[in-house]
XYZ file of C-alpha atoms in Angstrom:
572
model
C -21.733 -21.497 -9.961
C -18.320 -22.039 -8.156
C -16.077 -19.404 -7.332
C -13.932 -19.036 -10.162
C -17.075 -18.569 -12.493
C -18.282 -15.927 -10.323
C -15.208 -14.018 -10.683
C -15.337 -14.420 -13.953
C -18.817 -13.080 -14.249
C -17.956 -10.272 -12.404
C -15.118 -9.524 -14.088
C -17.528 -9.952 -17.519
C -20.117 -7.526 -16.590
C -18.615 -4.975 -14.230
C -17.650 -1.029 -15.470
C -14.483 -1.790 -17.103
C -13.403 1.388 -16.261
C -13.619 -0.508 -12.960
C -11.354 -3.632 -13.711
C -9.187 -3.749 -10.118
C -12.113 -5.172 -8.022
C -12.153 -4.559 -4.035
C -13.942 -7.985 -3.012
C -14.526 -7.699 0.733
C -15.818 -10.504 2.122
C -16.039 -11.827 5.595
C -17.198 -15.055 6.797
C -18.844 -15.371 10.493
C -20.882 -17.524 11.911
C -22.822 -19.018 9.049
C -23.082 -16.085 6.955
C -20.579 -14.463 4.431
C -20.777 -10.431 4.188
C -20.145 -8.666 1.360
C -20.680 -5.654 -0.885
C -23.231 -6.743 -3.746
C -23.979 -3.412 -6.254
C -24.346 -0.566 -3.799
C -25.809 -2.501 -0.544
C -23.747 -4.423 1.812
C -25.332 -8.138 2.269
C -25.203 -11.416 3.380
C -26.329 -14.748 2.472
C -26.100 -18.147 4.702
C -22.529 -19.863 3.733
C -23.972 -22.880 1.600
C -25.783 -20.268 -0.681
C -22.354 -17.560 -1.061
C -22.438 -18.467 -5.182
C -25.472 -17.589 -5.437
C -28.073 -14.270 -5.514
C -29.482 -15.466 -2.609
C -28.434 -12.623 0.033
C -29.911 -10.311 2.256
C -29.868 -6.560 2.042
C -28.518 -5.026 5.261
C -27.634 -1.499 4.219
C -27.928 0.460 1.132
C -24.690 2.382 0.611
C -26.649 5.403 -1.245
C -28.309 6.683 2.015
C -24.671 8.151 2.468
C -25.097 10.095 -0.240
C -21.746 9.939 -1.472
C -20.687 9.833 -4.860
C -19.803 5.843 -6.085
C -19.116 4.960 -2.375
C -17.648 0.936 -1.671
C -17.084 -0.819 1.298
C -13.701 -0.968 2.501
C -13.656 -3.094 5.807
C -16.351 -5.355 7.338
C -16.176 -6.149 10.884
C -18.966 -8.204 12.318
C -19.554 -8.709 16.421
C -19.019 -11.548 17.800
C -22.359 -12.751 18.636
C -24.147 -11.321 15.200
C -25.815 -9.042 16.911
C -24.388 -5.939 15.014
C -22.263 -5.047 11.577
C -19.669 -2.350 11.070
C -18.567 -1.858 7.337
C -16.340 1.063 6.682
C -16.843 2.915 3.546
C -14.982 5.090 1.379
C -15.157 6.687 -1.913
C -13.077 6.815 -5.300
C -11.776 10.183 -4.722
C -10.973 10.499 -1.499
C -9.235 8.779 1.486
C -11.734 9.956 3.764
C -14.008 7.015 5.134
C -17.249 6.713 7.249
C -18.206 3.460 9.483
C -21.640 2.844 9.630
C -22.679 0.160 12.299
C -25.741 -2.108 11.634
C -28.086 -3.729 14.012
C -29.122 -6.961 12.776
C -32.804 -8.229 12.903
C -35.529 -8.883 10.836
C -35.276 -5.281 9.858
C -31.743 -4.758 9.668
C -31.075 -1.042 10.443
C -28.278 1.795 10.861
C -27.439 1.942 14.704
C -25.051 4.743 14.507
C -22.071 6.104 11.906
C -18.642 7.535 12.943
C -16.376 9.538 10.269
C -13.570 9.562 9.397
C -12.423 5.664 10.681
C -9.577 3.564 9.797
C -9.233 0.529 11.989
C -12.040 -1.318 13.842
C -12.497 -4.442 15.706
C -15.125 -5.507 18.357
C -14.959 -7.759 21.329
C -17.288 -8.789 23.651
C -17.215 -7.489 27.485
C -18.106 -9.314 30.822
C -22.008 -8.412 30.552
C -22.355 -10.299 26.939
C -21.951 -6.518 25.397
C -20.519 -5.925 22.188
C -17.733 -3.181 22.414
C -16.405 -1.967 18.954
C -12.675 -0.202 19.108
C -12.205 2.452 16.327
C -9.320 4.480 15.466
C -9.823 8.059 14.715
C -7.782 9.834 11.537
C -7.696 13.121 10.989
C -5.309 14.886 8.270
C -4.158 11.704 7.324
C -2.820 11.340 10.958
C -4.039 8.160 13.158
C -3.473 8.848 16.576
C -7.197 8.191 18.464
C -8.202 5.222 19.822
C -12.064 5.172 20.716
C -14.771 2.303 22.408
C -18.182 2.464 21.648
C -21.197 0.512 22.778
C -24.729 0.506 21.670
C -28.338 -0.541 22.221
C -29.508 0.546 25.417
C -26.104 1.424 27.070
C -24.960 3.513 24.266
C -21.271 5.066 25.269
C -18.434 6.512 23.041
C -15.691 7.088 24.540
C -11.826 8.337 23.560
C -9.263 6.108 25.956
C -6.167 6.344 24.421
C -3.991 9.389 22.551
C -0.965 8.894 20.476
C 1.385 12.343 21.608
C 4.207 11.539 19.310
C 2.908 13.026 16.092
C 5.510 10.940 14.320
C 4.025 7.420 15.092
C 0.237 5.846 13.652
C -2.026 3.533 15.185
C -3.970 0.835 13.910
C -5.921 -2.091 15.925
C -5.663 -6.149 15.311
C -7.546 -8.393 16.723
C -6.031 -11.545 17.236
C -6.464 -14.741 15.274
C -8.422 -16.564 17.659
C -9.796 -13.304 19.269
C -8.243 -13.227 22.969
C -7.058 -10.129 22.561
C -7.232 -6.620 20.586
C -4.155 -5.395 20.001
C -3.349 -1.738 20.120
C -0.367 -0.989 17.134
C 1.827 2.155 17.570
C 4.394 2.355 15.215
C 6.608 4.570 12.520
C 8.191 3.529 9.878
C 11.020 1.853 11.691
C 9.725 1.540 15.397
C 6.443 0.007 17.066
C 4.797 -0.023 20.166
C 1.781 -3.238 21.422
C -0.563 -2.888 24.107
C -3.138 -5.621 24.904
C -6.528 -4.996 25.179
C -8.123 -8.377 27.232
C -10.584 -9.447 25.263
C -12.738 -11.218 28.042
C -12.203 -7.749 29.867
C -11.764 -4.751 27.220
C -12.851 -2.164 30.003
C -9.689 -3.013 31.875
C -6.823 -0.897 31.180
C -4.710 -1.843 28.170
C -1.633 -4.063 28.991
C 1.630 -3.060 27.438
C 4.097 -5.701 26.221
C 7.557 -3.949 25.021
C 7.912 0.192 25.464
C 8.926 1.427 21.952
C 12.931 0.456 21.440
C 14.398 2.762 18.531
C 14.742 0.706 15.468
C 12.699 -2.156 17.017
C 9.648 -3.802 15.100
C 7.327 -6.273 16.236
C 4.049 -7.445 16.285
C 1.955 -9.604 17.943
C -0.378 -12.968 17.458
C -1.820 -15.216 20.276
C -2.578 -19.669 20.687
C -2.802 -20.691 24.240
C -2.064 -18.645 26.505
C 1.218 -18.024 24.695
C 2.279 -14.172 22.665
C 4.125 -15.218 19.202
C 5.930 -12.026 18.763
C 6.978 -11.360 15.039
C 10.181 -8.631 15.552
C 13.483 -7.809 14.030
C 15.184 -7.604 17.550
C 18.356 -8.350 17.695
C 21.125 -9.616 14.887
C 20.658 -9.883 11.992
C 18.402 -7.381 11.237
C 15.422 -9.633 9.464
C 12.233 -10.600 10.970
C 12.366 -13.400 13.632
C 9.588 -15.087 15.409
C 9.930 -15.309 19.110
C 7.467 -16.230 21.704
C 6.432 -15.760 25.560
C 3.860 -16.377 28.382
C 0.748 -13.850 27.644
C 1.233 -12.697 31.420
C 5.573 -11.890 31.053
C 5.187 -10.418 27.909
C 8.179 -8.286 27.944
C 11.511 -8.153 25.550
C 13.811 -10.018 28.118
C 11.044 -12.875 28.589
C 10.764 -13.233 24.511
C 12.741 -16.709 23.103
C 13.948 -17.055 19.854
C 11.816 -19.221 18.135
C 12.192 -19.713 14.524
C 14.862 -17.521 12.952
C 14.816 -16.180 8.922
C 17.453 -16.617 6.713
C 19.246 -13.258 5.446
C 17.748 -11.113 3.106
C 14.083 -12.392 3.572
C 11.429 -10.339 3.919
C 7.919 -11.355 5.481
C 4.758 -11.020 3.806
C 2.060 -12.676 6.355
C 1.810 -14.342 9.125
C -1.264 -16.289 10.228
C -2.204 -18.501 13.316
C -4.427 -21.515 13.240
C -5.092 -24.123 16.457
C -1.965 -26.596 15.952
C -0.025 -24.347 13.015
C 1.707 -21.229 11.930
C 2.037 -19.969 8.478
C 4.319 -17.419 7.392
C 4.580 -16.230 3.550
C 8.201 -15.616 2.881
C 10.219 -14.182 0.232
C 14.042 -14.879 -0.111
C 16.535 -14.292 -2.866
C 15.167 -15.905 -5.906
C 12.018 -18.087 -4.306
C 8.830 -17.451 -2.314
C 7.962 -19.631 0.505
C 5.556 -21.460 2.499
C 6.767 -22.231 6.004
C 4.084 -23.988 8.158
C 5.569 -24.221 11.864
C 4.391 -27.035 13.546
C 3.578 -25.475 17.314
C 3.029 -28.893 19.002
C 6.623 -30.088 17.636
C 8.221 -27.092 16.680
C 8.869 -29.129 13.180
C 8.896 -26.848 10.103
C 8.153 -27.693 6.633
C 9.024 -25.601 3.472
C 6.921 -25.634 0.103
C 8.392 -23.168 -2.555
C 6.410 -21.599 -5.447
C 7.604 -19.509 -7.834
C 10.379 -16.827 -8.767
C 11.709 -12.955 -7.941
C 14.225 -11.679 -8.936
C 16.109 -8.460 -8.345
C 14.651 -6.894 -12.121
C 11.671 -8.821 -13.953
C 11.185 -8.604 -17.885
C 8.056 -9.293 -19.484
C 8.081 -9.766 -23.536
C 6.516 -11.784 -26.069
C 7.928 -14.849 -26.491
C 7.905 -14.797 -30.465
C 9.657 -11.000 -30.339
C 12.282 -10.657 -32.525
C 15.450 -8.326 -32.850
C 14.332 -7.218 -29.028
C 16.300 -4.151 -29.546
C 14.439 -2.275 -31.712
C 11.537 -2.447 -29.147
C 9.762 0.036 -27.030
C 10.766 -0.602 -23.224
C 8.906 0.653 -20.145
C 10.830 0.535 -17.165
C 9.159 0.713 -13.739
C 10.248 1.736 -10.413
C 9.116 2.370 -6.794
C 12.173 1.529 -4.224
C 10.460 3.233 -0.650
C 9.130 2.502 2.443
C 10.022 -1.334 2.640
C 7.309 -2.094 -0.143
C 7.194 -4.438 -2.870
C 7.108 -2.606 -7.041
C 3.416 -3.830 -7.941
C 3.485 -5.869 -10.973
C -0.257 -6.558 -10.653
C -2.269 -7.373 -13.452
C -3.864 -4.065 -15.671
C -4.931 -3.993 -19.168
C -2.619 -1.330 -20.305
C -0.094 -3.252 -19.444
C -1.101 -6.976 -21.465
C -1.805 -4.066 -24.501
C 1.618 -3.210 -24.559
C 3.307 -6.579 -24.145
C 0.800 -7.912 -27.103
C 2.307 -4.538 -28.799
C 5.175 -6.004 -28.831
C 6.633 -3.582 -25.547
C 8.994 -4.884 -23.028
C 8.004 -4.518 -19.732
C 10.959 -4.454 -16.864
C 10.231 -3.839 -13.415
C 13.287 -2.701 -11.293
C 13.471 -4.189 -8.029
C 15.886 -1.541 -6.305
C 17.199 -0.990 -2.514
C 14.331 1.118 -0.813
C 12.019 -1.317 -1.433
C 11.037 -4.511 0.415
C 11.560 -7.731 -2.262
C 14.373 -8.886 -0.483
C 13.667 -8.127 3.219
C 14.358 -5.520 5.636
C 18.138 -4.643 5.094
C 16.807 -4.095 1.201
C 14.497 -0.958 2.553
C 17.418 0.116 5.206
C 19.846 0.280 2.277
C 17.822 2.150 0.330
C 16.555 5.112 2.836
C 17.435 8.049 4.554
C 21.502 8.303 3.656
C 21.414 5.710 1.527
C 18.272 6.776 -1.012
C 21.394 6.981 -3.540
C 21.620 3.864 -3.658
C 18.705 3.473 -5.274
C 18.947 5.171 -7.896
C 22.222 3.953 -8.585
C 20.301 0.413 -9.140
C 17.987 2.139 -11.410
C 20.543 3.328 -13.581
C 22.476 0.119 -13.263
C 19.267 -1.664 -14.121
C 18.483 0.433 -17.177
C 21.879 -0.031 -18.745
C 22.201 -3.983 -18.147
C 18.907 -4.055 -20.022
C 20.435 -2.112 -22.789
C 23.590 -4.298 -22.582
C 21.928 -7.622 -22.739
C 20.153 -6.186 -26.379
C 16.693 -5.230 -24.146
C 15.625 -1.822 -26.456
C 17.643 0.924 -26.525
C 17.799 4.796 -24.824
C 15.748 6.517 -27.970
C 12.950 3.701 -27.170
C 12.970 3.495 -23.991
C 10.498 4.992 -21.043
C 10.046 4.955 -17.141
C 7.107 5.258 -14.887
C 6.702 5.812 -11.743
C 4.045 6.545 -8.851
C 4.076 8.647 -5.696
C 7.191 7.909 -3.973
C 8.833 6.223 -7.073
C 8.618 9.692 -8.321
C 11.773 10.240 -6.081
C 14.109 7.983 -8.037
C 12.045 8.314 -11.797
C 12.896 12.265 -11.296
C 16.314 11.893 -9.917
C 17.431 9.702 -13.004
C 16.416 12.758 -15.200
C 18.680 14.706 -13.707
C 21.374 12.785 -13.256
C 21.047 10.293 -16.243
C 18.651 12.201 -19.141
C 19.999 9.802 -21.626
C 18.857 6.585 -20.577
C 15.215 7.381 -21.313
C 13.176 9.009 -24.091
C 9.969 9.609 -22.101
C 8.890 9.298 -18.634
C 5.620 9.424 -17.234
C 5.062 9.794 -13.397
C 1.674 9.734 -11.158
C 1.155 11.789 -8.027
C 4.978 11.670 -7.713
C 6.553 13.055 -5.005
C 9.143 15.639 -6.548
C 10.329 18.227 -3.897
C 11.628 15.610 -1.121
C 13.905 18.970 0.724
C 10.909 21.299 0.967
C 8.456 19.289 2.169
C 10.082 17.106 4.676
C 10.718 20.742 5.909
C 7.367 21.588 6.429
C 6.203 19.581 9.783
C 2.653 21.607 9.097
C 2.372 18.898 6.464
C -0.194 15.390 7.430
C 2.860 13.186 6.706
C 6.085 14.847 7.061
C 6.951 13.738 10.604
C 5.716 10.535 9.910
C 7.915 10.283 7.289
C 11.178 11.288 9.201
C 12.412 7.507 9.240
C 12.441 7.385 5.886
C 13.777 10.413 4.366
C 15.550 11.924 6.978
C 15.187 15.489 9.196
C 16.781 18.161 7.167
C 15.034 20.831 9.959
C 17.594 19.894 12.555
C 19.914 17.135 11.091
C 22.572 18.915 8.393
C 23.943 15.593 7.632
C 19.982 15.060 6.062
C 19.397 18.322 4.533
C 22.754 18.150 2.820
C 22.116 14.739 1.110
C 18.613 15.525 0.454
C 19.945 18.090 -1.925
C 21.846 15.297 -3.480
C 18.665 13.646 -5.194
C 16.145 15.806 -4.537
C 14.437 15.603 -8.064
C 13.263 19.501 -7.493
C 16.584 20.670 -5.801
C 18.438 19.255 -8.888
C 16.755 20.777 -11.662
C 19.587 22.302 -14.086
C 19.743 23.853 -17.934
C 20.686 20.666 -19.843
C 18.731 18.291 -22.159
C 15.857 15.995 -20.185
C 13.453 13.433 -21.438
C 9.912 14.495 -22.110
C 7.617 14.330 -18.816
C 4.123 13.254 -18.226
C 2.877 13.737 -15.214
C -0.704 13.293 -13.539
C -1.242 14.987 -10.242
C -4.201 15.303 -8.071
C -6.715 18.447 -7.130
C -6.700 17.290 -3.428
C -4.278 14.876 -3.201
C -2.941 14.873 0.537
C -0.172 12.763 0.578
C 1.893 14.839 -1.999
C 0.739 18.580 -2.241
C -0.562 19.987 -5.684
C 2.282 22.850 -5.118
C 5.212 20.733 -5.083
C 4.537 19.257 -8.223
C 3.620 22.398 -9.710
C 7.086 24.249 -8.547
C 9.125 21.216 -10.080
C 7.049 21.317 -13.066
C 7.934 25.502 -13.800
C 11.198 24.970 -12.731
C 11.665 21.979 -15.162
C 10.422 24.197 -18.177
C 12.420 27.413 -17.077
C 15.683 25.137 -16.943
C 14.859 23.446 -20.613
C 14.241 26.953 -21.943
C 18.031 27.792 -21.132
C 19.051 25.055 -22.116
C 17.049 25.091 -25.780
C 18.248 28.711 -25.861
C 21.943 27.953 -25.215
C 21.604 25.217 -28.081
C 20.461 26.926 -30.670
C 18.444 26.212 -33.526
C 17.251 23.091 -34.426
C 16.643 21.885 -31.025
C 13.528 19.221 -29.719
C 12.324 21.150 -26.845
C 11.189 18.219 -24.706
C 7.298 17.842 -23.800
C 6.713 18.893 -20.206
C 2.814 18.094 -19.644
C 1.633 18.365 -16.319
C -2.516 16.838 -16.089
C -4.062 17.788 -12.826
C -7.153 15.813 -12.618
C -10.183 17.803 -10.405
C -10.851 16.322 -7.327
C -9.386 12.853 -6.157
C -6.988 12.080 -3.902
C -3.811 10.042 -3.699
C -5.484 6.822 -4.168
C -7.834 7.371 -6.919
C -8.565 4.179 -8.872
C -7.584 4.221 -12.389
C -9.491 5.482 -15.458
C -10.003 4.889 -19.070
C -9.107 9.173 -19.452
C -6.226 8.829 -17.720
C -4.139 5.697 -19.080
C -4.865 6.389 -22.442
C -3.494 10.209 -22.003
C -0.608 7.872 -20.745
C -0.213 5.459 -22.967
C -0.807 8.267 -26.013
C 1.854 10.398 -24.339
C 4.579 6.762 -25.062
C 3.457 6.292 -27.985
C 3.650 10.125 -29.462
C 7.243 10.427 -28.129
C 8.319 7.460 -29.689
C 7.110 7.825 -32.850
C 4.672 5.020 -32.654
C 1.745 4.205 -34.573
C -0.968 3.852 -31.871
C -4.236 2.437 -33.604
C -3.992 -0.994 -32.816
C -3.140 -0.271 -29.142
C -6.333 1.637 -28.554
C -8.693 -0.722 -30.937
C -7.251 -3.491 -27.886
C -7.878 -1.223 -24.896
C -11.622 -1.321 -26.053
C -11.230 -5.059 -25.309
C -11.006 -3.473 -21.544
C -11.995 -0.339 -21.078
C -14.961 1.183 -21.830
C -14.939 3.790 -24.088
């Protein structure tokens, strides 16, 4: 069976509740390691396609509820396993490490993990480097050895509760790399990897503003940073032993307005995944030669529109627009069934590529943050009425969604723009930007500074917070009806924001329907809080056909042959 036909028979007789797969698999040595049902495995290389494996550890003696792995990490001489595993509902993981014999067997489990890598000391020991999180906050940095010379030891602290850190291990594993960073700053120390009980080496302190991280071929750093003009990502490079910012040379240089997706290092090669303007790119650096080749693939553009192809009079069709535009990421536009159900429903689909987020590089998310969030909604709304313009639908058929921090902008446009949409239905959004960014007793808020801004001790933030604050805005006048899902124990955006915005949405409607008179549509307000879960909770059959019910009532839709298709997908 090759590869594509084991997808495909995955994809055949998996949960379909269950459809966005997380396929970890890790290749060392002559084994692959993966998750296969509820045990993590492995089977020699030659034999990956097939049910051939061996069972290393059954998932279930964690006795969690539907746990999967996350992250496998295996030692450099095979000796031991670490596999970090999480559940549906929560963000909370444990990392269980596995000795390997003939009887393969649970060494030792840490909670509550979210980076790992191992390396091998002077005395042929493996050493495994975990980061500790706790409240969502990353700030511990731990070694641990096993066997015989068991130790577990905490080595470094993170004291700015603004910054996270996460560990990389180099491609060709010289060194681990120790990452410190905030949303617009970072901080690399090297960890040797011939001598990880030395202390770590830094390269560059933290610069304000300054980005970079850090790969490794021969004795040489290839630093990936935005130092320097213009503001994109440039790749410079330096001797492993000066690795500070005045020893760095410029060594391949972006154009404007592209953003980096990956980098990766091989022996005479780097690759980095680019996006730019209207085209993704390959661009494999020669290192011997410093030549560089280009290979493009593909379009983006600043709004994409999915329709049928056979549609006709595309005016008088449903539209679902879709926005994110934070934190320097991309608006998913990943495959899901709901979405293919629409389209085939004849729905246009239009995803809204706006300032905030990262499509076109990094002066895209700096235009688009802190005292410049307006600008993204202005793109939204500019967005929506090109569409309009150019025959897409029209206001009385058209809806937006939005998740977590796309809430921002999605609840924004209903104050500022009601008319545009006729529905809207928003996920774990993140409503009441003033209040919480306010409250530093929050997991995320300082983290979160660089984004949104400090109203706490910076007026010039609090006062344009209020701007677009989607809570802060809230007035008596007519809004679009609102769906929105929120989550029991969701962490990242508190259970009480949403539920303020939501009472203060349906006070402000009720003075407005009582102003108007008779004979005025109260708008739907429906707020679903679903029991337990977190921020990340995968996706369910209960939920996205409340959702896609919720369109299709508003609009005055006839919704049988939408659901008789989701059974195509979901099960039921």
């Amino acid at each position: 069976m090759d590869a594509f036909e084991k997808v495909r028979t995955k994809l055949e007789t998996q949960p379909q509740e269950e459809y966005e797969i997380i396929n970890v698999e890790v290749k060392h040595g002559g084994f692959v390691y993966y998750q296969e049902g509820c045990c993590l495995v492995r089977s020699k290389d030659e034999e990956a396609d097939n049910d051939n494996y061996e069972v290393l550890f059954n998932l279930e003696e964690l006795k969690l509820d539907q746990p999967f792995i996350d992250c496998i990490r295996v030692a450099p001489d095979e000796k031991y396993v670490a596999a970090k595993i999480r559940t549906e509902d929560s963000e909370a993981s444990t990392c269980v490490i596995i000795k390997l014999s003939d009887q393969p067997v649970m060494e030792a489990s840490f909670p509550n993990v979210s980076s790992f890598e191992w390396v091998k000391d002077e005395e042929d020991e493996d050493v495994l480097f975990y980061t500790f999180q706790r409240n969502l906050r990353c700030h511990d940095v731990y070694r641990a050895t096993f066997g015989d010379n068991k130790r577990n030891e905490r080595f470094y602290t993170e004291k700015d509760p603004s910054y996270f850190v996460f560990l990389y291990l180099t491609k060709d594993s010289r060194f681990l790399t120790i990452n410190i960073m905030n949303k617009t700053t970072s901080e690399v120390w090297l960890i040797d990897g011939l001598s990880p009980w030395d202390p770590p080496v830094l390269i560059q302190k933290r610069i304000h503003g300054v980005l970079y991280y850090v790969e490794h071929r021969d004795d040489e750093l290839y630093i990936l940073t935005n130092v320097g003009e213009p503001t994109e990502f440039k790749l410079m490079r330096t001797a492993a032993d000066t690795p500070a910012i005045m020893n760095w040379d410029l060594f391949f240089t972006m154009k404007r307005n592209t953003k980096v997706i990956d980098l990766d290092m091989f022996k005479d090669h780097c690759v980095l995944f680019l996006k730019h303007s209207n085209l993704l790119y390959v661009n494999v650096i020669g290192l011997a030669d410093d030549s560089v080749r280009s290979l493009k693939d593909g379009k983006l553009v600043p709004m994409t529109v999915f329709h049928k192809t056979d549609s006709e009079d595309l005016q008088k069709k449903p539209l679902l627009v879709h926005v994110y535009g934070a934190y320097g990421m991309d608006l998913k536009m990943n495959f899901r069934p709901e979405r293919r159900v629409l389209v085939d429903d004849g729905w246009i689909l239009a995803y809204c590529h706006v300032r905030g987020g990262g499509e076109l590089g990094l002066q895209w998310h700096a235009d688009g943050r802190l005292t410049k969030k307006l600008n993204g909604l202005a793109d939204l709304e500019a967005c929506i009425k090109t569409l309009h313009g150019q025959g897409f639908s029209q206001p009385s058929l058209t809806t937006l969604t939005a998740f977590s921090a796309g809430g921002v902008l999605a609840g924004a446009l209903c104050n500022s723009n009601p008319e545009l949409v006729r529905a809207v239905t928003l996920e774990a959004p993140f409503l009441d930007v003033l209040n919480t960014m306010m409250d530093t007793t929050l997991p995320l808020t300082l983290e979160e500074l660089e984004e949104w801004g400090n109203p706490s001790s910076d007026e010039k933030h609090k006062n344009y917070i209020k701007r677009y604050c989607p809570y802060q805005n809230i007035k008596p006048q007519h809004y679009p009806s609102i769906h929105i899902t929120a989550y029991e124990n969701d962490e990242r955006v508190p259970l009480k924001g949403i539920v303020s915005y939501t009472e203060k949405l349906k006070e402000a409607i009720a003075e407005h329907a009582k102003d108007t008179g008779e004979g005025y549509q109260t708008p739907n307000i429906i707020l679903d809080i679903q029991p337990g879960g977190n921020h990340v909770i995968e996706d369910s059959h209960k939920k996205i056909t409340a959702q896609i019910k919720f369109l299709y009532e508003e609009l005055g839709l006839d919704s049988t042959s939408v659901f008789e298709d989701l059974k195509k997908y979901l099960k039921f």
